Coordinates of C-alpha atoms in Angstrom, one line a residue:
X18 CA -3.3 -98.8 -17.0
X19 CA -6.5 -98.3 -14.9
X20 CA -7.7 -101.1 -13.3
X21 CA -12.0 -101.0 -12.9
X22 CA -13.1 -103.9 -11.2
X23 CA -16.4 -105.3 -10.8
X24 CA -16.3 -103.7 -7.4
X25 CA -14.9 -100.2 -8.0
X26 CA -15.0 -96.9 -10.0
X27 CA -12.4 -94.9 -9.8
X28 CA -13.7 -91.8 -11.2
X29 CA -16.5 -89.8 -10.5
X30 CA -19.7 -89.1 -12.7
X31 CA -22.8 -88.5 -10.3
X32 CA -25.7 -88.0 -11.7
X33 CA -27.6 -84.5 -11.2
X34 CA -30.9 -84.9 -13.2
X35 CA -34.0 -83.6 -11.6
X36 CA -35.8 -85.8 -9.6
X37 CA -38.6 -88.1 -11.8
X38 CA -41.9 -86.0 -12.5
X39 CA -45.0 -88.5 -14.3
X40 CA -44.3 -91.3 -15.9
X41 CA -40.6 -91.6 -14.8
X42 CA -39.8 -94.0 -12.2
X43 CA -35.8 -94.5 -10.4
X44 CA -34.4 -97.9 -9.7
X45 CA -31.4 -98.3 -7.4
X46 CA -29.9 -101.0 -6.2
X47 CA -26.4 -102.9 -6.9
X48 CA -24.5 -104.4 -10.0
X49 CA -21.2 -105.5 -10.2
X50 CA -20.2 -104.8 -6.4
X51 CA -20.9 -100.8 -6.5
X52 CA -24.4 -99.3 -7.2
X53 CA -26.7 -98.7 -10.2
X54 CA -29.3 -96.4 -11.1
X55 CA -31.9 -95.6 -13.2
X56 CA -34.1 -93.3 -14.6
X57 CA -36.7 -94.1 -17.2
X58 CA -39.7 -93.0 -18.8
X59 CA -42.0 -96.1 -18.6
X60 CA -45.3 -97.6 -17.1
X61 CA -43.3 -100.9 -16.3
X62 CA -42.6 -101.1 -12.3
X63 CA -39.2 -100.8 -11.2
X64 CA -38.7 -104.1 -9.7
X65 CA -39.4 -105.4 -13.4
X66 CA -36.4 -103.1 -14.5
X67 CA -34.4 -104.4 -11.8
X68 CA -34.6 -108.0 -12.2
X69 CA -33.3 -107.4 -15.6
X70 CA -30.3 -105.9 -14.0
X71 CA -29.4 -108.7 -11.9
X72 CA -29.2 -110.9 -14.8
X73 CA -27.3 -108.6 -16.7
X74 CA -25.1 -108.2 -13.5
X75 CA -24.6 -112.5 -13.3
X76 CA -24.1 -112.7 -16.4
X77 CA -21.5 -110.1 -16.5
X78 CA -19.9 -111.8 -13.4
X79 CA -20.1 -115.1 -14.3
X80 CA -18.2 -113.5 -17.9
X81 CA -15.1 -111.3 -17.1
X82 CA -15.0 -110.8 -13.2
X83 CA -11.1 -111.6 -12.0
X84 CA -12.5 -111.9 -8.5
X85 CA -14.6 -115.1 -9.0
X86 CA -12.3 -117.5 -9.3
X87 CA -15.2 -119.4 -11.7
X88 CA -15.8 -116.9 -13.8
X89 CA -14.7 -117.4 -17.2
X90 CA -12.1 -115.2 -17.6
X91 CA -10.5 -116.5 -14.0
X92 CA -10.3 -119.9 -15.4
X93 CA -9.1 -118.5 -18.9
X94 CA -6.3 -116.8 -17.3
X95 CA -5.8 -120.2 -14.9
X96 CA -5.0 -122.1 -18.0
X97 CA -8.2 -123.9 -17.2
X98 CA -10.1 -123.6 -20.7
X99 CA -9.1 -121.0 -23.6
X100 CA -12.8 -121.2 -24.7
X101 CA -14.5 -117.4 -25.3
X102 CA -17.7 -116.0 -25.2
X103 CA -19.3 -113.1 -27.2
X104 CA -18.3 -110.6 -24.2
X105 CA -14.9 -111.7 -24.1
X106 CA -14.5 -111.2 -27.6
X107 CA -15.9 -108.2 -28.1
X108 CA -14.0 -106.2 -25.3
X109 CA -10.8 -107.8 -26.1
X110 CA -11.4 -106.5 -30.0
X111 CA -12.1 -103.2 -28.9
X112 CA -9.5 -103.2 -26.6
X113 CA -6.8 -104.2 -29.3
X114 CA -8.1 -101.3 -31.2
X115 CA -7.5 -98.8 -28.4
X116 CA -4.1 -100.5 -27.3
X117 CA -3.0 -99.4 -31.3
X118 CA -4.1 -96.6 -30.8
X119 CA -2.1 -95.7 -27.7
X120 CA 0.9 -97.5 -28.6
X121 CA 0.6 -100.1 -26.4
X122 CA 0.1 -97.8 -23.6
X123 CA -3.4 -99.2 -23.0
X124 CA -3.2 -103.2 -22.9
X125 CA -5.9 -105.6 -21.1
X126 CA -3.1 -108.2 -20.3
X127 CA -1.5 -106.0 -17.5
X128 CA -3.1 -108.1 -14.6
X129 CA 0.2 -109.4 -13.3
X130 CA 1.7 -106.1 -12.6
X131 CA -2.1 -104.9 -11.1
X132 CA -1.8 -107.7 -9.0
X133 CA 1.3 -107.5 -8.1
X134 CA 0.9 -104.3 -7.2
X135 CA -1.5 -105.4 -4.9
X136 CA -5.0 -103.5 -6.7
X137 CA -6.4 -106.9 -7.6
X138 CA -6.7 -109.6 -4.9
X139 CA -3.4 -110.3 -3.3
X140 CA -1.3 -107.7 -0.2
X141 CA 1.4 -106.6 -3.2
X142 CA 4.8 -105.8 -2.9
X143 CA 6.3 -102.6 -2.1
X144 CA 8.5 -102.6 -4.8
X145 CA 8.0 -106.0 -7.4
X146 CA 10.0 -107.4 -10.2
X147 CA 8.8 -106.1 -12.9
X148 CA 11.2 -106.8 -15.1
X149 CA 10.6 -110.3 -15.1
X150 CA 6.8 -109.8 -14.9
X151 CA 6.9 -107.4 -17.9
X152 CA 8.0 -110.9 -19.9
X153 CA 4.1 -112.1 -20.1
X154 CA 2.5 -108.4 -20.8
X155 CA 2.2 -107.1 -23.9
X156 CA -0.9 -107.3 -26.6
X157 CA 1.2 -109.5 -29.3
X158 CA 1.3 -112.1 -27.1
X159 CA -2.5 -113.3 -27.2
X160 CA -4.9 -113.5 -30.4
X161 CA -8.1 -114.8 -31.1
X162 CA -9.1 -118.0 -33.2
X163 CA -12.6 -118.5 -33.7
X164 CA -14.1 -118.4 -30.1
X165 CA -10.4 -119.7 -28.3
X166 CA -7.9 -117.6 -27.0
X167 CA -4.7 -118.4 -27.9
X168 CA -1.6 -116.9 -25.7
X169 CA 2.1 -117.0 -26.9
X170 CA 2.8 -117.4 -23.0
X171 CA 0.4 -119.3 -20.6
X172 CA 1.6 -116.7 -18.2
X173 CA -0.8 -113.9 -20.1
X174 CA -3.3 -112.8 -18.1
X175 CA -6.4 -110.5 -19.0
X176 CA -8.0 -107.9 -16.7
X177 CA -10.9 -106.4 -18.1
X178 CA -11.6 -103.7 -15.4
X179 CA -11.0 -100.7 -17.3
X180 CA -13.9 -102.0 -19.7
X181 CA -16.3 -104.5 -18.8
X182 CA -18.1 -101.9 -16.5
X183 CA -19.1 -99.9 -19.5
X184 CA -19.6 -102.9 -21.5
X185 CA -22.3 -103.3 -18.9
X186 CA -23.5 -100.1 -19.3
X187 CA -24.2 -101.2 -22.5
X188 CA -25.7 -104.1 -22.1
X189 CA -28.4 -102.4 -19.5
X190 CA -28.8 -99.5 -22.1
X191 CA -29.6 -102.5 -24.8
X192 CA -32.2 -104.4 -22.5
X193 CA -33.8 -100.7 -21.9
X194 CA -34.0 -100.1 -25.8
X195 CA -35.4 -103.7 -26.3
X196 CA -38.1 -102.9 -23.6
X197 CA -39.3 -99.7 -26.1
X198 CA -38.1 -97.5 -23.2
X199 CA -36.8 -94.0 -24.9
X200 CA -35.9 -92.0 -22.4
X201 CA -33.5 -93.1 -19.7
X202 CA -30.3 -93.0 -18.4
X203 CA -28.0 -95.6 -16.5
X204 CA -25.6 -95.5 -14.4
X205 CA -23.3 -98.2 -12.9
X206 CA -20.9 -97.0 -10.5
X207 CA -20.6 -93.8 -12.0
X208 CA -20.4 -94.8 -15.8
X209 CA -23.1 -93.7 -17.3
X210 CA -25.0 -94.2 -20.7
X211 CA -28.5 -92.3 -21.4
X212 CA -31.1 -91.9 -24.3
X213 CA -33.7 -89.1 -25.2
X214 CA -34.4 -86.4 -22.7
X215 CA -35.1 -86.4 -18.9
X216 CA -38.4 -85.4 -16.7
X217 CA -38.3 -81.6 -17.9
X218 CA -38.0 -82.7 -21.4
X219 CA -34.1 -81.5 -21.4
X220 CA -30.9 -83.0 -21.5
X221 CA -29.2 -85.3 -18.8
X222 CA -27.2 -83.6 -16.7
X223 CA -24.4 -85.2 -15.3
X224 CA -21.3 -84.0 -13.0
X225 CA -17.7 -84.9 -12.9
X226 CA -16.3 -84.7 -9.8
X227 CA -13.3 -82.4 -8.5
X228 CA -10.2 -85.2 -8.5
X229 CA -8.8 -84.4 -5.2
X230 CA -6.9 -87.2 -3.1
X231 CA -10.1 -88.2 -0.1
X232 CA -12.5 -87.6 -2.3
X233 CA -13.9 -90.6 -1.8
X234 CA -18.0 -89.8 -2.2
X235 CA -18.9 -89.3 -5.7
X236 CA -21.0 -86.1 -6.1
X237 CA -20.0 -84.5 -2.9
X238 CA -17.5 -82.4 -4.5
X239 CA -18.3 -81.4 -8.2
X240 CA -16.1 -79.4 -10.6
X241 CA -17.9 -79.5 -13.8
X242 CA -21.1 -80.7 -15.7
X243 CA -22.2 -82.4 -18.6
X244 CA -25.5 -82.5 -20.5
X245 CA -25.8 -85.6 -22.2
X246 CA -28.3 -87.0 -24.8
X247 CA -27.7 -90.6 -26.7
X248 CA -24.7 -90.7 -25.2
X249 CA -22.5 -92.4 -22.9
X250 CA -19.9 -90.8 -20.6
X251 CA -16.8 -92.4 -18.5
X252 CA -13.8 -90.9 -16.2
X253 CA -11.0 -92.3 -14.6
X254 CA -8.4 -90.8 -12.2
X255 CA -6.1 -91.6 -9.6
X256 CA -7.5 -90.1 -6.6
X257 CA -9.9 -93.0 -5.3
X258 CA -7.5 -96.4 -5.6
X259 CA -3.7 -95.5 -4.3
X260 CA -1.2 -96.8 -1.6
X261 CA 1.7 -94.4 -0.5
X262 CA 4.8 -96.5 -0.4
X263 CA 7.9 -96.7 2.1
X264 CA 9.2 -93.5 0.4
X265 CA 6.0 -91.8 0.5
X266 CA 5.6 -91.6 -3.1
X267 CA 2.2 -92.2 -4.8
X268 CA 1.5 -95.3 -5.9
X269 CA -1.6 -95.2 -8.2
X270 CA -4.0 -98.5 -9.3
X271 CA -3.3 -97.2 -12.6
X272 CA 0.0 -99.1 -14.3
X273 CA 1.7 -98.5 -17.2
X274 CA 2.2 -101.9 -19.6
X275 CA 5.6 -100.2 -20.8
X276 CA 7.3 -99.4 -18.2
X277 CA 5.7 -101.7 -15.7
X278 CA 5.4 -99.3 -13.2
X279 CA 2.6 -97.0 -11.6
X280 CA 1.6 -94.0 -14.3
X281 CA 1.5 -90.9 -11.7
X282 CA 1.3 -87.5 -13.6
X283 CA -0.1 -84.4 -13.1
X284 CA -3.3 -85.5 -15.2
X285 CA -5.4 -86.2 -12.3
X286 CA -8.5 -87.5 -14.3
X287 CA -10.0 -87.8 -17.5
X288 CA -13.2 -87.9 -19.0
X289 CA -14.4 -89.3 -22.4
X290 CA -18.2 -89.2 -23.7
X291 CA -18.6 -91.4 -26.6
X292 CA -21.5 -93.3 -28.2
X293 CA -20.7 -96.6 -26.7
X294 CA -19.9 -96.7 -22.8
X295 CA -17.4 -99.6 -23.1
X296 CA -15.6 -97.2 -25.7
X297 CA -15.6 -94.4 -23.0
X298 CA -14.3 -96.6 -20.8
X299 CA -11.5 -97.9 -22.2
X300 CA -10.3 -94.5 -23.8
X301 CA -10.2 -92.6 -20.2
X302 CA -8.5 -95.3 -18.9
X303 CA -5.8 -94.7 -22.0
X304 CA -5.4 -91.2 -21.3
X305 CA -4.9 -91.8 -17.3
X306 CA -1.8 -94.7 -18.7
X307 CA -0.5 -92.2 -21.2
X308 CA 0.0 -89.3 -18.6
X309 CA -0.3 -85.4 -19.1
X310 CA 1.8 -84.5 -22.0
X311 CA 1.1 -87.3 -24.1
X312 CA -2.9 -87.5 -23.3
X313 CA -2.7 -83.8 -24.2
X314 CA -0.8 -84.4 -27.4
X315 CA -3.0 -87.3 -28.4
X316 CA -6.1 -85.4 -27.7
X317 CA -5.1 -82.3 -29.4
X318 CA -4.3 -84.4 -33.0
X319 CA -8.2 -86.2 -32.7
X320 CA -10.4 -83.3 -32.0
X321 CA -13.4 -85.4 -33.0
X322 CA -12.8 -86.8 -29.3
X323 CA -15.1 -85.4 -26.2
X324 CA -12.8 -85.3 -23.8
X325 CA -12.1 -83.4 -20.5
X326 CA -9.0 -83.5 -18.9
X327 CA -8.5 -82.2 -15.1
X328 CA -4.8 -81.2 -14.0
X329 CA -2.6 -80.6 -11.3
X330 CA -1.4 -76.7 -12.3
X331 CA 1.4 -77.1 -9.9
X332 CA 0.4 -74.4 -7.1
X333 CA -2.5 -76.3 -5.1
X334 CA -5.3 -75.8 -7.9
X335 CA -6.6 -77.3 -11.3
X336 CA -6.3 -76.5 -15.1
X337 CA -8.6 -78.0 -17.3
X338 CA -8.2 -79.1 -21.1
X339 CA -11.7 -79.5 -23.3
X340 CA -11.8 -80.1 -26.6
X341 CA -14.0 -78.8 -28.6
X342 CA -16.4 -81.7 -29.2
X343 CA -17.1 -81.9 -25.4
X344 CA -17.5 -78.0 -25.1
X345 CA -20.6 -78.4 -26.9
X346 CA -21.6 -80.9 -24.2
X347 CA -21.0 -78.4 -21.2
X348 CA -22.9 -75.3 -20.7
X349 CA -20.7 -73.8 -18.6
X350 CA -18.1 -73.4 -21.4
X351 CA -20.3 -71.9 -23.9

């Protein structure tokens, strides 16, 4: 499955709106080890915006980063405490509901194979064990009790890159709404979650980037847009976080929980727009661990999904899937 950490976004959504006319104003700066942006209709000063981000962004870290070793979730999957907190709880509910959905194919405890793959923290091995690793991943093997986490196996570990960055996304959109701010969008390392209209009174417009291996700048190369209202959009691909092993094969950040091994297929990203950014996240992140033919399949029996889907036609160039719920997000289909 896809691996987001706190420090990287594997996709690319780059934002496109027109630059801020009256009464907009643009904050940048960083969350989360990559970047964030936004832009709001409001007469509060950006540094006041800001300074709600950074506690949004330590509060975040201090929840579910697997970097900082005294982070909650780091001591959870230590064995150190098995006490929760609401974020913990909510993501790993919604990510049990997407992990059904997928048949297993989406599962937050695939951190041993991540890191042993060498995507989270440690050098990884060319080619690991993961027969023996694939003993302490699965869903079953960890429920909820209250506010502790109980694990069948104290060798279960939780990764919740492929979520907490929209969950974040969610959190900023909530502090915006609580300021009375109706117009905005926000965007955390390309994840992206907006409300009312932008500076010309239309839709935002956002772009997903063309999923070529190099392309490493978001927005430098784009191969479709989006136009986005009370909405939140995600993508995930496998062109950003890979290693090419001794054989010269691909070996993707993205691992599959079944198999145990890297989930390299010609879907080279996908993109989900949803109401909730965490939801996003964690269904793009499903269709990169299912692969082409089953992400297609899957998409094709829930056409209520907005999804776009970017592949490999197998001579040098691109096809692209849409359903029809994400057409009527993208101009240039109609």
């Amino acid at each position: 499955m896809t691996t987001r950490a706190a420090i990287s976004l594997l996709l690319a959504a780059a934002l496109t709106a027109c630059s801020p006319r009256s009464g907009y104003i643009s904050v940048d700066g960083a969350m989360l080890g990559t970047t964030v942006h936004v832009s709001a209709r409001t007469s509060l000063p950006p540094g006041t915006i800001y300074s709600h981000l950074q506690r949004i962004d330590s509060a975040a870290k201090a929840s579910m980063s697997v970097f900082d070793p005294r982070s909650l979730l780091s001591r959870i999957n230590a064995g150190l405490t098995d006490s929760l907190d609401e974020h913990i709880i909510y993501n790993i509910k919604l990510a049990e509901r997407i992990s059904l959905m997928s048949g297993g194919r989406y599962d937050i405890t695939v951190k041993p194979l991540v890191e042993a793959y060498g995507f989270i923290g440690s050098q990884g091995m060319q080619s690991p064990d993961t027969d023996s690793i694939l003993r302490f991943v699965g869903f079953s093997k960890l429920h909820i009790d209250g506010s502790r986490l109980v694990k069948d196996d104290p060798r279960v570990q939780i990764d919740l890159n492929s979520i907490a960055k929209g969950y974040t996304v969610d959190l900023a959109a909530r502090m915006l709404d609580e300021l009375g701010i109706e117009d905005y969008i926000v965007e955390i390392g390309g994840e992206i979650r907006c409300r009312g209209k932008n500076s010309r009174a239309g839709a935002w417009t956002v772009g997903i980037d063309t999923p070529f291996d190099g392309n490493d700048l978001p927005g430098r190369d784009l191969y479709t847009r989006v136009e986005l209202s009370d909405m939140a959009l995600a993508t995930s691909g496998n062109y950003r976080r890979y290693r090419i092993d001794e054989n010269g094969n691909k070996v993707a950040h993205t691992i599959d929980p079944v198999t145990g091994r890297s989930s390299v297929s010609r879907l080279l990203s996908a993109t989900v727009a949803a109401e909730e950014c965490a939801e996003a996240d964690a269904l793009c992140t499903m269709f990169m661990a299912l692969g082409a033919d089953q992400a297609l399949e899957f998409a094709g029996n829930h056409p209520e999904m907005a999804v776009c889907f970017i592949l490999d036609n197998g001579s040098g160039g691109y096809e692209t899937y849409i359903s029809e719920a994400m057409k009527q997000l993208m101009p240039d289909t109609q």
